[in-house]
Short mmCIF file of C-alpha atoms and ligand atoms in Angstrom, two decimals:
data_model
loop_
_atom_site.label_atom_id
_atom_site.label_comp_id
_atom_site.label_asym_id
_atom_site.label_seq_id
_atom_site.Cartn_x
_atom_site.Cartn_y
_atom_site.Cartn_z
CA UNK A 31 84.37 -66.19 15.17
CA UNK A 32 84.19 -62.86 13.51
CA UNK A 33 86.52 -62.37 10.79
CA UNK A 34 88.80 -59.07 11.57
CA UNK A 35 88.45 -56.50 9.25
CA UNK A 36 90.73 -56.24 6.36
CA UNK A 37 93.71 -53.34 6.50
CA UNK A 38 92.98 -49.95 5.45
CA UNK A 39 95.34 -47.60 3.95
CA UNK A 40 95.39 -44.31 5.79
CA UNK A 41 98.53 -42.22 5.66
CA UNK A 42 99.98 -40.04 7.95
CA UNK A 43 98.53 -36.34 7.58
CA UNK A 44 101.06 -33.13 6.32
CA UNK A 45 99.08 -30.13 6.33
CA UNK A 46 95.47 -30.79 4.39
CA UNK A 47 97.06 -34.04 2.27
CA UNK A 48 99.04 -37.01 3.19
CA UNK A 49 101.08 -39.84 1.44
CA UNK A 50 99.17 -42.48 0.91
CA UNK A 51 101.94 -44.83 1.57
CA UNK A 52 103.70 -44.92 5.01
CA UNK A 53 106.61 -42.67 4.58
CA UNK A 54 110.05 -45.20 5.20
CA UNK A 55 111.78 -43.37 7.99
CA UNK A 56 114.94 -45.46 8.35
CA UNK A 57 116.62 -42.97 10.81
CA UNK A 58 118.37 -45.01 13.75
CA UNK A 59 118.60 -42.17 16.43
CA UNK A 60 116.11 -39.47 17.16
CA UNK A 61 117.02 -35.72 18.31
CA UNK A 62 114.69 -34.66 21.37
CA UNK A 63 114.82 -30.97 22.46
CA UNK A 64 116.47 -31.68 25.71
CA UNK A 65 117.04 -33.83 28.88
CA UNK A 66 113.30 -32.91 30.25
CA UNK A 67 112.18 -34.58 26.77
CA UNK A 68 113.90 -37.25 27.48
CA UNK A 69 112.52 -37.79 30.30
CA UNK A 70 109.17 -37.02 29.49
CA UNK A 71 109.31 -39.60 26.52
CA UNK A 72 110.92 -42.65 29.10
CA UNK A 73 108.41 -41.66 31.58
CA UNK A 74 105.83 -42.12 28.99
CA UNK A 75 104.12 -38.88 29.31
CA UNK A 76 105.12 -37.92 25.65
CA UNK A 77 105.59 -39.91 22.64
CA UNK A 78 108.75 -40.31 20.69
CA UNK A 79 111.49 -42.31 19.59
CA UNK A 80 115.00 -42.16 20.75
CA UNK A 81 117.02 -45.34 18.97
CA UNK A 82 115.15 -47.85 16.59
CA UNK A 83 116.48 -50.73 18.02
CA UNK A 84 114.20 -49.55 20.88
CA UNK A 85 111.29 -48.59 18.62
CA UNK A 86 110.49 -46.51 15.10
CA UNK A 87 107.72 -45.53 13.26
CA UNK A 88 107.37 -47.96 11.02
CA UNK A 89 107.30 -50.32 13.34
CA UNK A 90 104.71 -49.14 15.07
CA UNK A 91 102.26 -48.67 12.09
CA UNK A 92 102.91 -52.60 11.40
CA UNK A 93 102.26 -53.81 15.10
CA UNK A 94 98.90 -51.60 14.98
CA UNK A 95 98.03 -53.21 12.25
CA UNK A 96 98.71 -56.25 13.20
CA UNK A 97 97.12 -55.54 16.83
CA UNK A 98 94.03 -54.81 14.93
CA UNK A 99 93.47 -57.97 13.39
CA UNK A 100 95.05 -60.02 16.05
CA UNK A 101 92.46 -58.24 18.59
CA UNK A 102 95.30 -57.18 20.68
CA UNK A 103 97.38 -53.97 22.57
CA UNK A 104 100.74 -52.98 22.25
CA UNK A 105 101.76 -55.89 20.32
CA UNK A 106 105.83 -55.77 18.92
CA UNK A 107 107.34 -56.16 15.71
CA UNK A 108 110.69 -58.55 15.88
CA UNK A 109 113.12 -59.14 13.41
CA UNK A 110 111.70 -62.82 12.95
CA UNK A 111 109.30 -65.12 13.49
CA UNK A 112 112.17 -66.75 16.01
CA UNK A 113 112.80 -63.96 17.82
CA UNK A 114 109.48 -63.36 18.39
CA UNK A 115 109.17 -66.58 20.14
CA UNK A 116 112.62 -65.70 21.74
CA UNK A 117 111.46 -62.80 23.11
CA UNK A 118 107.81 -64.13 24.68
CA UNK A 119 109.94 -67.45 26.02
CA UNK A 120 112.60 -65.30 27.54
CA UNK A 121 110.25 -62.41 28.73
CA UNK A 122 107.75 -64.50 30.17
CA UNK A 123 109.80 -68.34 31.14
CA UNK A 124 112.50 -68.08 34.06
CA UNK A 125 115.33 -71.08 35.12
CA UNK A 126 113.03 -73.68 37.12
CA UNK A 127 109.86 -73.12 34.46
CA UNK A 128 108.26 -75.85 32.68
CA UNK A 129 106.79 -75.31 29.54
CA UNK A 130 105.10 -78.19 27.21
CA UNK A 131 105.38 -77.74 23.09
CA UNK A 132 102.98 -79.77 20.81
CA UNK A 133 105.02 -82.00 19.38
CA UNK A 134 105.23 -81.64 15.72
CA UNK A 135 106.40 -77.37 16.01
CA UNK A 136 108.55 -75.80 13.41
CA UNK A 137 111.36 -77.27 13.55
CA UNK A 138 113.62 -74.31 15.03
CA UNK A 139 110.75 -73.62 18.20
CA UNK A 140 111.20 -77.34 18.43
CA UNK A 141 114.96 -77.07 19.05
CA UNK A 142 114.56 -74.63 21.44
CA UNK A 143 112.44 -76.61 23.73
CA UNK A 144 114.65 -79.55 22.73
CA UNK A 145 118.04 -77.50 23.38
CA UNK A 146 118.19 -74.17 24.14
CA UNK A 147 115.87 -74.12 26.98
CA UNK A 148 116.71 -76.80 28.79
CA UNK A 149 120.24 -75.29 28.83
CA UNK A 150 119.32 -72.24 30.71
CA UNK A 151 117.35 -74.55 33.25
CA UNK A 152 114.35 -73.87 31.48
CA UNK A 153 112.49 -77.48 31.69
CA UNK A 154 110.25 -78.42 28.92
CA UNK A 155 108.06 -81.82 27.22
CA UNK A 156 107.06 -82.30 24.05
CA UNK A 157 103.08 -83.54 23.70
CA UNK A 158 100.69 -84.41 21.06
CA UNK A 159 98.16 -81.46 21.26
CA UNK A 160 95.43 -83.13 18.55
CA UNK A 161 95.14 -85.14 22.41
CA UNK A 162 94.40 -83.05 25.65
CA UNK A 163 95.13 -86.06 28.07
CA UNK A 164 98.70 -86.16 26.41
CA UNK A 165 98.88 -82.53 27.29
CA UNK A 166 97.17 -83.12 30.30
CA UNK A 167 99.83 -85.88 31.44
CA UNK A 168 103.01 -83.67 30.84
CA UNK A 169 101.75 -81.04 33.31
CA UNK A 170 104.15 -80.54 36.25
CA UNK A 171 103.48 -78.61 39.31
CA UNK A 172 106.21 -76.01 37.73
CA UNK A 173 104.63 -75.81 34.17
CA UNK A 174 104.06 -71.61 33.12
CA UNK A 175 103.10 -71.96 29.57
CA UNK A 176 101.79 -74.23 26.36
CA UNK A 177 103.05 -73.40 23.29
CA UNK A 178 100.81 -74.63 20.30
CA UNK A 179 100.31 -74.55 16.84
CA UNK A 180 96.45 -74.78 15.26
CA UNK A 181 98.00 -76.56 12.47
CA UNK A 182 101.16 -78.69 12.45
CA UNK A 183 103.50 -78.56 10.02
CA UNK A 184 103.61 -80.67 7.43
CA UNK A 185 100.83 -83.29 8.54
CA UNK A 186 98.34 -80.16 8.85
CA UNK A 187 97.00 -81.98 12.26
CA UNK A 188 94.24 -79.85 13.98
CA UNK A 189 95.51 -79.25 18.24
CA UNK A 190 92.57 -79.65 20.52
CA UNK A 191 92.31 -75.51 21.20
CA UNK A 192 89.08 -75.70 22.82
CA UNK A 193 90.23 -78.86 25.17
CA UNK A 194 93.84 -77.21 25.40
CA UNK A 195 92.82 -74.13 26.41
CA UNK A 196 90.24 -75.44 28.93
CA UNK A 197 92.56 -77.51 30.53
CA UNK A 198 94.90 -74.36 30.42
CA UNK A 199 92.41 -72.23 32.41
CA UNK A 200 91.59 -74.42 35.23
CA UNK A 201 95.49 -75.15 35.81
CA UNK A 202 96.35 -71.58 35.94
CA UNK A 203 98.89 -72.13 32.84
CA UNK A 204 99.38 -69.49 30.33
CA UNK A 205 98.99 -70.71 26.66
CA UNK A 206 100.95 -69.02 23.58
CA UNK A 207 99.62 -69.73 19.87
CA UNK A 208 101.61 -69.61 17.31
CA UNK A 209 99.21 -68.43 14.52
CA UNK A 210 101.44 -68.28 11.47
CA UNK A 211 99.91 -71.17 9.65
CA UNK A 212 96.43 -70.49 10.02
CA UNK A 213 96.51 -66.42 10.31
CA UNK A 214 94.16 -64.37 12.09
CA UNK A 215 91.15 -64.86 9.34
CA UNK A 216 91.29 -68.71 10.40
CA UNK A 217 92.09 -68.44 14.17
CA UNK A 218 92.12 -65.84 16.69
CA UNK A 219 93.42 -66.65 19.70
CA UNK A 220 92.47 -64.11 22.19
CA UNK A 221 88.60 -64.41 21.28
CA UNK A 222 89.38 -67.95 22.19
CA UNK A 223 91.03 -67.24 25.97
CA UNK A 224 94.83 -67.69 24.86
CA UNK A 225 97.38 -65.42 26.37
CA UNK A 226 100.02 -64.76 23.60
CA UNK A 227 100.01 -64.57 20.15
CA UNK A 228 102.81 -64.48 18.20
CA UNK A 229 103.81 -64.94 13.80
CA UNK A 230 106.42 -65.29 11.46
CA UNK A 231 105.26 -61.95 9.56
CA UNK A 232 107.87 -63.05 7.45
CA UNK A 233 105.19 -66.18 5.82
CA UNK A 234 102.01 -65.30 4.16
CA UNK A 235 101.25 -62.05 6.53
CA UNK A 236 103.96 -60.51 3.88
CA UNK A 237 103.77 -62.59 1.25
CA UNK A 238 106.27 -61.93 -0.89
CA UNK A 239 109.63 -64.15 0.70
CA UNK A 240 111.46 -60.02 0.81
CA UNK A 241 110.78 -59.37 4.20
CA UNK A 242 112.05 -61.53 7.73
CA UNK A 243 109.80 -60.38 10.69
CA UNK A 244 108.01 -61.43 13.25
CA UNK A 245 105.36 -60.24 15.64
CA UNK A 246 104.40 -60.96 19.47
CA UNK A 247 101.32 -59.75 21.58
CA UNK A 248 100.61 -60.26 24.78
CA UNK A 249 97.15 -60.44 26.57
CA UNK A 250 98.18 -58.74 29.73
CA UNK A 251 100.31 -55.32 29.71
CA UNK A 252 102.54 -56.45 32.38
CA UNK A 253 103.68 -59.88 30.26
CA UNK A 254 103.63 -57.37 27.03
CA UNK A 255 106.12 -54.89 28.99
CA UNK A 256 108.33 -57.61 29.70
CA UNK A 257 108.64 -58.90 26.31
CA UNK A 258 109.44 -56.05 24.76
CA UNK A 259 111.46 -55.21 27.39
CA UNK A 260 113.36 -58.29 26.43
CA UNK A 261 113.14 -57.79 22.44
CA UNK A 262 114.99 -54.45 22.84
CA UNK A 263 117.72 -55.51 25.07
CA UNK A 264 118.40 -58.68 23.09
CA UNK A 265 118.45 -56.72 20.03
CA UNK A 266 115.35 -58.68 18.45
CA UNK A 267 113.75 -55.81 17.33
CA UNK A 268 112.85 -55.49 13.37
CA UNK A 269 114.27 -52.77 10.50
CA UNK A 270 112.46 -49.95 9.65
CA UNK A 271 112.65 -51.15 6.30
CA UNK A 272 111.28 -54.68 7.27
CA UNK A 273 108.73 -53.38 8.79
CA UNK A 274 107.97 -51.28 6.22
CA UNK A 275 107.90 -54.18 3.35
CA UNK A 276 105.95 -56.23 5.62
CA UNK A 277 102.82 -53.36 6.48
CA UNK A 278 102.72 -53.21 2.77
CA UNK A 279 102.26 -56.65 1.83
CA UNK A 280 99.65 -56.82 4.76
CA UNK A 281 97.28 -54.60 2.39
CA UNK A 282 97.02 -57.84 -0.37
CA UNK A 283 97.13 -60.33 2.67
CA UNK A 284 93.03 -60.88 2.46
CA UNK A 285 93.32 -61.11 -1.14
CA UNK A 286 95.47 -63.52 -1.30
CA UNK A 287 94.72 -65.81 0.87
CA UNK A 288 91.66 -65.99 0.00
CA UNK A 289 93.16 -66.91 -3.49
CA UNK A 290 95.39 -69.40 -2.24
CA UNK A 291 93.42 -71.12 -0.12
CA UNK A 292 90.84 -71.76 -2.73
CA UNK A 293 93.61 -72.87 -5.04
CA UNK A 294 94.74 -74.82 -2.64
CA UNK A 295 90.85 -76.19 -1.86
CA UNK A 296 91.02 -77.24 -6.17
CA UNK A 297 94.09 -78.33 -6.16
CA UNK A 298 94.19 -80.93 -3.07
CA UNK A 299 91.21 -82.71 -4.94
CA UNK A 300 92.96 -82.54 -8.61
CA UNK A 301 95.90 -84.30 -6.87
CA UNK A 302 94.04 -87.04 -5.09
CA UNK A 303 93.18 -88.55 -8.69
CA UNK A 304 96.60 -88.39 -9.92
CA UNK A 305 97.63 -92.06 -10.88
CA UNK A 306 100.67 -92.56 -8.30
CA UNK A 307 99.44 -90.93 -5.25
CA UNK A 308 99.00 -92.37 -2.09
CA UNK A 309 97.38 -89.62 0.20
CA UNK A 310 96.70 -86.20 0.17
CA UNK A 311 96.21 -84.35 3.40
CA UNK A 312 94.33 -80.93 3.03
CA UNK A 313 91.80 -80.11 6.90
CA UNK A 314 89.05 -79.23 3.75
CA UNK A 315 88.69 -82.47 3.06
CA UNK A 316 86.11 -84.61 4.42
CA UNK A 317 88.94 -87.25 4.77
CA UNK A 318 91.09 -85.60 6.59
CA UNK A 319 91.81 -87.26 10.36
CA UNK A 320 90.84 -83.65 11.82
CA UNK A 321 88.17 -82.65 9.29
CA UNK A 322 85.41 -82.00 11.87
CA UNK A 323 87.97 -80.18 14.39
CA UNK A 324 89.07 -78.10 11.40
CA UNK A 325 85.71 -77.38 10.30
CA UNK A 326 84.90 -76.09 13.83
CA UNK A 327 87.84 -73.92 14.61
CA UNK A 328 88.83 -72.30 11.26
CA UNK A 329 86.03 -70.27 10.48
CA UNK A 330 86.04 -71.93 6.92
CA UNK A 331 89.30 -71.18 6.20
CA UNK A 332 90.82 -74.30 5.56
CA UNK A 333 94.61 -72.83 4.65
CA UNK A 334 96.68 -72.80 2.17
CA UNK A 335 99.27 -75.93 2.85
CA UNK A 336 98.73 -79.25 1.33
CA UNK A 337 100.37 -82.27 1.66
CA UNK A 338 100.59 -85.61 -0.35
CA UNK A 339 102.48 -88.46 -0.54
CA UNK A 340 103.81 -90.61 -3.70
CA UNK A 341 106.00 -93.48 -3.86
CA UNK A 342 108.36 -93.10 -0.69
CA UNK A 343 111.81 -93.41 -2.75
CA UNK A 344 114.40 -90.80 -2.52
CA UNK A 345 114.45 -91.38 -6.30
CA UNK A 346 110.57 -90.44 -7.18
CA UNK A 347 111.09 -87.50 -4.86
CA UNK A 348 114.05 -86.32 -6.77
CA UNK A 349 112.02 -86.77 -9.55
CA UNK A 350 109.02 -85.10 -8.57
CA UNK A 351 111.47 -81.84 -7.61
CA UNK A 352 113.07 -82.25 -11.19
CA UNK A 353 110.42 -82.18 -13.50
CA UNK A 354 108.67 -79.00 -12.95
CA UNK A 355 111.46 -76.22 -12.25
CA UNK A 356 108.99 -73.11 -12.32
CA UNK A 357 107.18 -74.74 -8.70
CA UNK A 358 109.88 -73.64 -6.54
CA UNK A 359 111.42 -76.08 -4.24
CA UNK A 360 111.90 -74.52 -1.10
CA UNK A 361 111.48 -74.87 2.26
CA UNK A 362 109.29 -72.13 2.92
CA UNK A 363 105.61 -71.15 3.10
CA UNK A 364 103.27 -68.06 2.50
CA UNK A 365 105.03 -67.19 -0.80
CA UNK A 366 102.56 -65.19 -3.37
CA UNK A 367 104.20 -68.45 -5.40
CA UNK A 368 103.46 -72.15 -4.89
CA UNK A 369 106.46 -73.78 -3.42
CA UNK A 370 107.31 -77.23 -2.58
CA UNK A 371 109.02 -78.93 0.03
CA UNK A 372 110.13 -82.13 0.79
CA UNK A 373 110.42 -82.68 4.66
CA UNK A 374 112.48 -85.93 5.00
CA UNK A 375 115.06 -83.69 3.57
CA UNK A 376 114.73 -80.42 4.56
CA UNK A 377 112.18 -79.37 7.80
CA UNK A 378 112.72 -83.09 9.08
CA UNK A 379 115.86 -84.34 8.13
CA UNK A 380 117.54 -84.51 11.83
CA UNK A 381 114.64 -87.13 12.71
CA UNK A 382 115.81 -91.07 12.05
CA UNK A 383 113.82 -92.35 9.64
CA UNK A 384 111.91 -94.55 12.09
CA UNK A 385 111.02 -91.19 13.96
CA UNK A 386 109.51 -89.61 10.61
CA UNK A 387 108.10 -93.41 9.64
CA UNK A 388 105.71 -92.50 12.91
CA UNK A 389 104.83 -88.88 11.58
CA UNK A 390 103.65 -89.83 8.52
CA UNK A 391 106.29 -88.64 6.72
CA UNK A 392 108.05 -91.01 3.92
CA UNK A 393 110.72 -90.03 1.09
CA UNK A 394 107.65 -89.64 -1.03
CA UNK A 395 105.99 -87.19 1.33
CA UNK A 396 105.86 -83.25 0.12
CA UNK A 397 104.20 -80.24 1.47
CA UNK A 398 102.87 -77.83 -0.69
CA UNK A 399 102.68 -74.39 0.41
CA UNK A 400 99.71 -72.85 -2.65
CA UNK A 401 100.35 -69.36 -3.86
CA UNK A 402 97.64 -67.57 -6.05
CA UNK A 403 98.75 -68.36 -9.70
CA UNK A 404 96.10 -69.42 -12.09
CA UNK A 405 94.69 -72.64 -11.52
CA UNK A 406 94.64 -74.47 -14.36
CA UNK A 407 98.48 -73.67 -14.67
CA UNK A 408 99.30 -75.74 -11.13
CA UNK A 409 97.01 -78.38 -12.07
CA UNK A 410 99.25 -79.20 -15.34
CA UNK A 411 102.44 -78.66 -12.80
CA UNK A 412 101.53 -81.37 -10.06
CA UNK A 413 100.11 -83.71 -12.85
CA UNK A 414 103.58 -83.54 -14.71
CA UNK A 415 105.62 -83.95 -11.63
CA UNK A 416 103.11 -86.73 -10.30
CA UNK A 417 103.66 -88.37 -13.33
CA UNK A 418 107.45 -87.86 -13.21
CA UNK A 419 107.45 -89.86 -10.20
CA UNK A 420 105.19 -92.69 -11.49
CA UNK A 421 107.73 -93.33 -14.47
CA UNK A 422 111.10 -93.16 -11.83
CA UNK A 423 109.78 -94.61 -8.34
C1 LIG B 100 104.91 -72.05 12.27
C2 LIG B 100 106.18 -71.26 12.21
N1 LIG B 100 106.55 -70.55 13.29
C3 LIG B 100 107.69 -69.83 13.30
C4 LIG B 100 108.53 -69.81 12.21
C5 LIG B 100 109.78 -69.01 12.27
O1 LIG B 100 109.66 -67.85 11.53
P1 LIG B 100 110.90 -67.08 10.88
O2 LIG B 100 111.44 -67.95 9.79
O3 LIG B 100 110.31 -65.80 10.42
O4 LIG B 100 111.89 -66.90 11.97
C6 LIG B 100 108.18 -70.54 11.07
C7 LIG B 100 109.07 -70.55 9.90
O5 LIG B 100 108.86 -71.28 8.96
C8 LIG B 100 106.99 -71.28 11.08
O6 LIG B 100 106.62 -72.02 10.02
#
């Protein structure tokens, strides 16, 4: 796969010079000359805005940006990653649908297969997608779409794509990606026959945890047109100033991931040799379940996210948590900052035990999303917490 180029910064021309940075136009309504403007602009013959909620400028420069890497048309910026996937399920799924999840989604997509909707009439399964029989067996005659994510969260398990989307195509079922973990300089869907993309700008597209957004793209017009059709009427739509923050931290988005992910590269190895821990997953690794799948689908870009697992006591974990209080614990990802998170607690904590005992996921186990601070710096971090938990487990 060919990496998409980075983001340029072009400004919008005044006269012979422009602003190099997008001018914020918060406005919420938008003055036309008259009715046959109006009608021009809703009849699409003319561009223009009439009321953000329906569309804005700044907007618009974000979702062309984003189109541009993500290889797509007319994609839509949302107010978050959730109602991004709100606004493809409810544009696209109907009462009497079928759509199958891989089962280990973030944990909010997961309740809305799990709750929401089912409760609209909207039926759905849960399936292991690192297994295309599994998906294969929860196909129903009714089933419209797959949603999957490359990489789960927090076991970083690689889904079959190439089977998924195979089996996809000769069943006549649409498949959504959900590329927020792996970003379009490890995955790109539409090069690889999937129908929908859609983020959470809001992770490590912007960067900086100041911005909530989200972003949804469609492969065919028609299924774009109803989405946003959707977005606007729901009110999903994203802020001017959102939008804004998030186009600008997409100019530093190569950079740093490229910095975290090779942080994160050094640092899933400095880890495994801490006295104390029992695993580290990282799809970089050559003993990582998936290593091969990863190696084939990412395009060398192994991520940022690592997880590892220490002595599986809610009293190491606290301790781990304690003893470093500049590595943020939060249950987040895609900060410029390394932050931690413990899932039994946080992402995970409505599973039983016994549930999370089958994921892999113990009191001990943490997820570590890497940000781009110096090396050497996290190194000393992880081997004092590590240690932290050796003395208190
Ligand atoms: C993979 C994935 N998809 C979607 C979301 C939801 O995004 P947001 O928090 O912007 O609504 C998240 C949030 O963590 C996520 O990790």
């Amino acid at each position: 796969m060919k990496r998409p180029n980075m983001i340029r910064r072009t400004g919008v021309s005044h006269g012979i010079s422009r602003p190099l940075v997008t001018p914020l136009q918060p406005s919420v309504v938008y003055a036309a000359d008259n009715p046959d403007a109006l009608d021009s602009m809703y009849e699409g013959r003319e561009e223009g805005f009439t009321y953000s909620r329906e569309g804005h400028p700044n907007a618009s420069v974000l979702a062309a940006k984003l189109d541009q890497l993500e290889g797509g048309q007319g994609g839509i910026i949302t107010s978050s990653g959730m109602s991004a996937i709100t606004a493809l399920f409810f544009g696209v799924l109907k009462a009497g649908d079928h759509i199958i999840g891989g089962n280990q989604l973030y944990g909010r997509s997961m309740r809305m297969m799990n709750e929401e909707l089912p409760r609209l009439g909207i039926a759905t399964s849960l399936a292991d997608p690192t297994d295309v029989n599994a998906i294969r067996a929860a196909i129903r005659p009714e089933t419209k779409m797959i949603l999957v994510e490359v990489v789960s969260n927090p076991t970083l398990r690689l889904a079959d794509m190439e089977g998924i989307l195979a089996l996809a195509a000769e069943m006549g079922i649409l498949v959504a990606v959900d590329n927020t973990f792996t970003t379009p300089f490890g995955y790109q869907p539409f090069t690889q026959g999937a129908d929908f993309v859609v983020h959470s700008v809001t992770k490590l597209l912007a960067g900086h945890s100041d911005v909530m957004a989200g972003y949804v793209v469609a492969r065919d017009p028609e299924h774009q047109k109803r989405i946003e059709i959707v977005a606007v009427t729901m009110g999903l739509t994203a802020s001017p100033f959102d939008s804004w923050l998030g186009e600008r931290g997409l100019f530093t988005f190569e950079l740093r991931y490229e910095k975290a992910q090779q942080n994160a590269a050094e640092l899933a190895e400095f880890i495994a040799t801490q006295p104390g821990v029992k695993r580290v997953l990282y799809p970089g690794r050559a003993d990582h379940p998936d290593h091969n799948r990863a190696a084939a689908l990412l395009n060398g870009q192994f991520g940022n996210m690592v997880s590892f697992e220490v002595t599986p006591t809610r009293n190491a974990a606290n301790a781990l948590a304690n003893a470093v209080p500049q590595l943020a614990f939060a249950p987040t990802l895609g900060d410029v900052g390394t932050t931690l998170s413990h899932p039994a607690s946080s992402s995970h904590r409505a599973l039983t035990e016994q549930d999370r005992a089958e994921l892999g996921m113990s009191e001990g186990f943490f997820r570590v999303s890497v940000g781009i601070e110096n090396i050497d710096l996290l190194k000393e971090d992880f081997k004092t917490a590590i240690q932290a938990t050796v003395a208190k487990g």
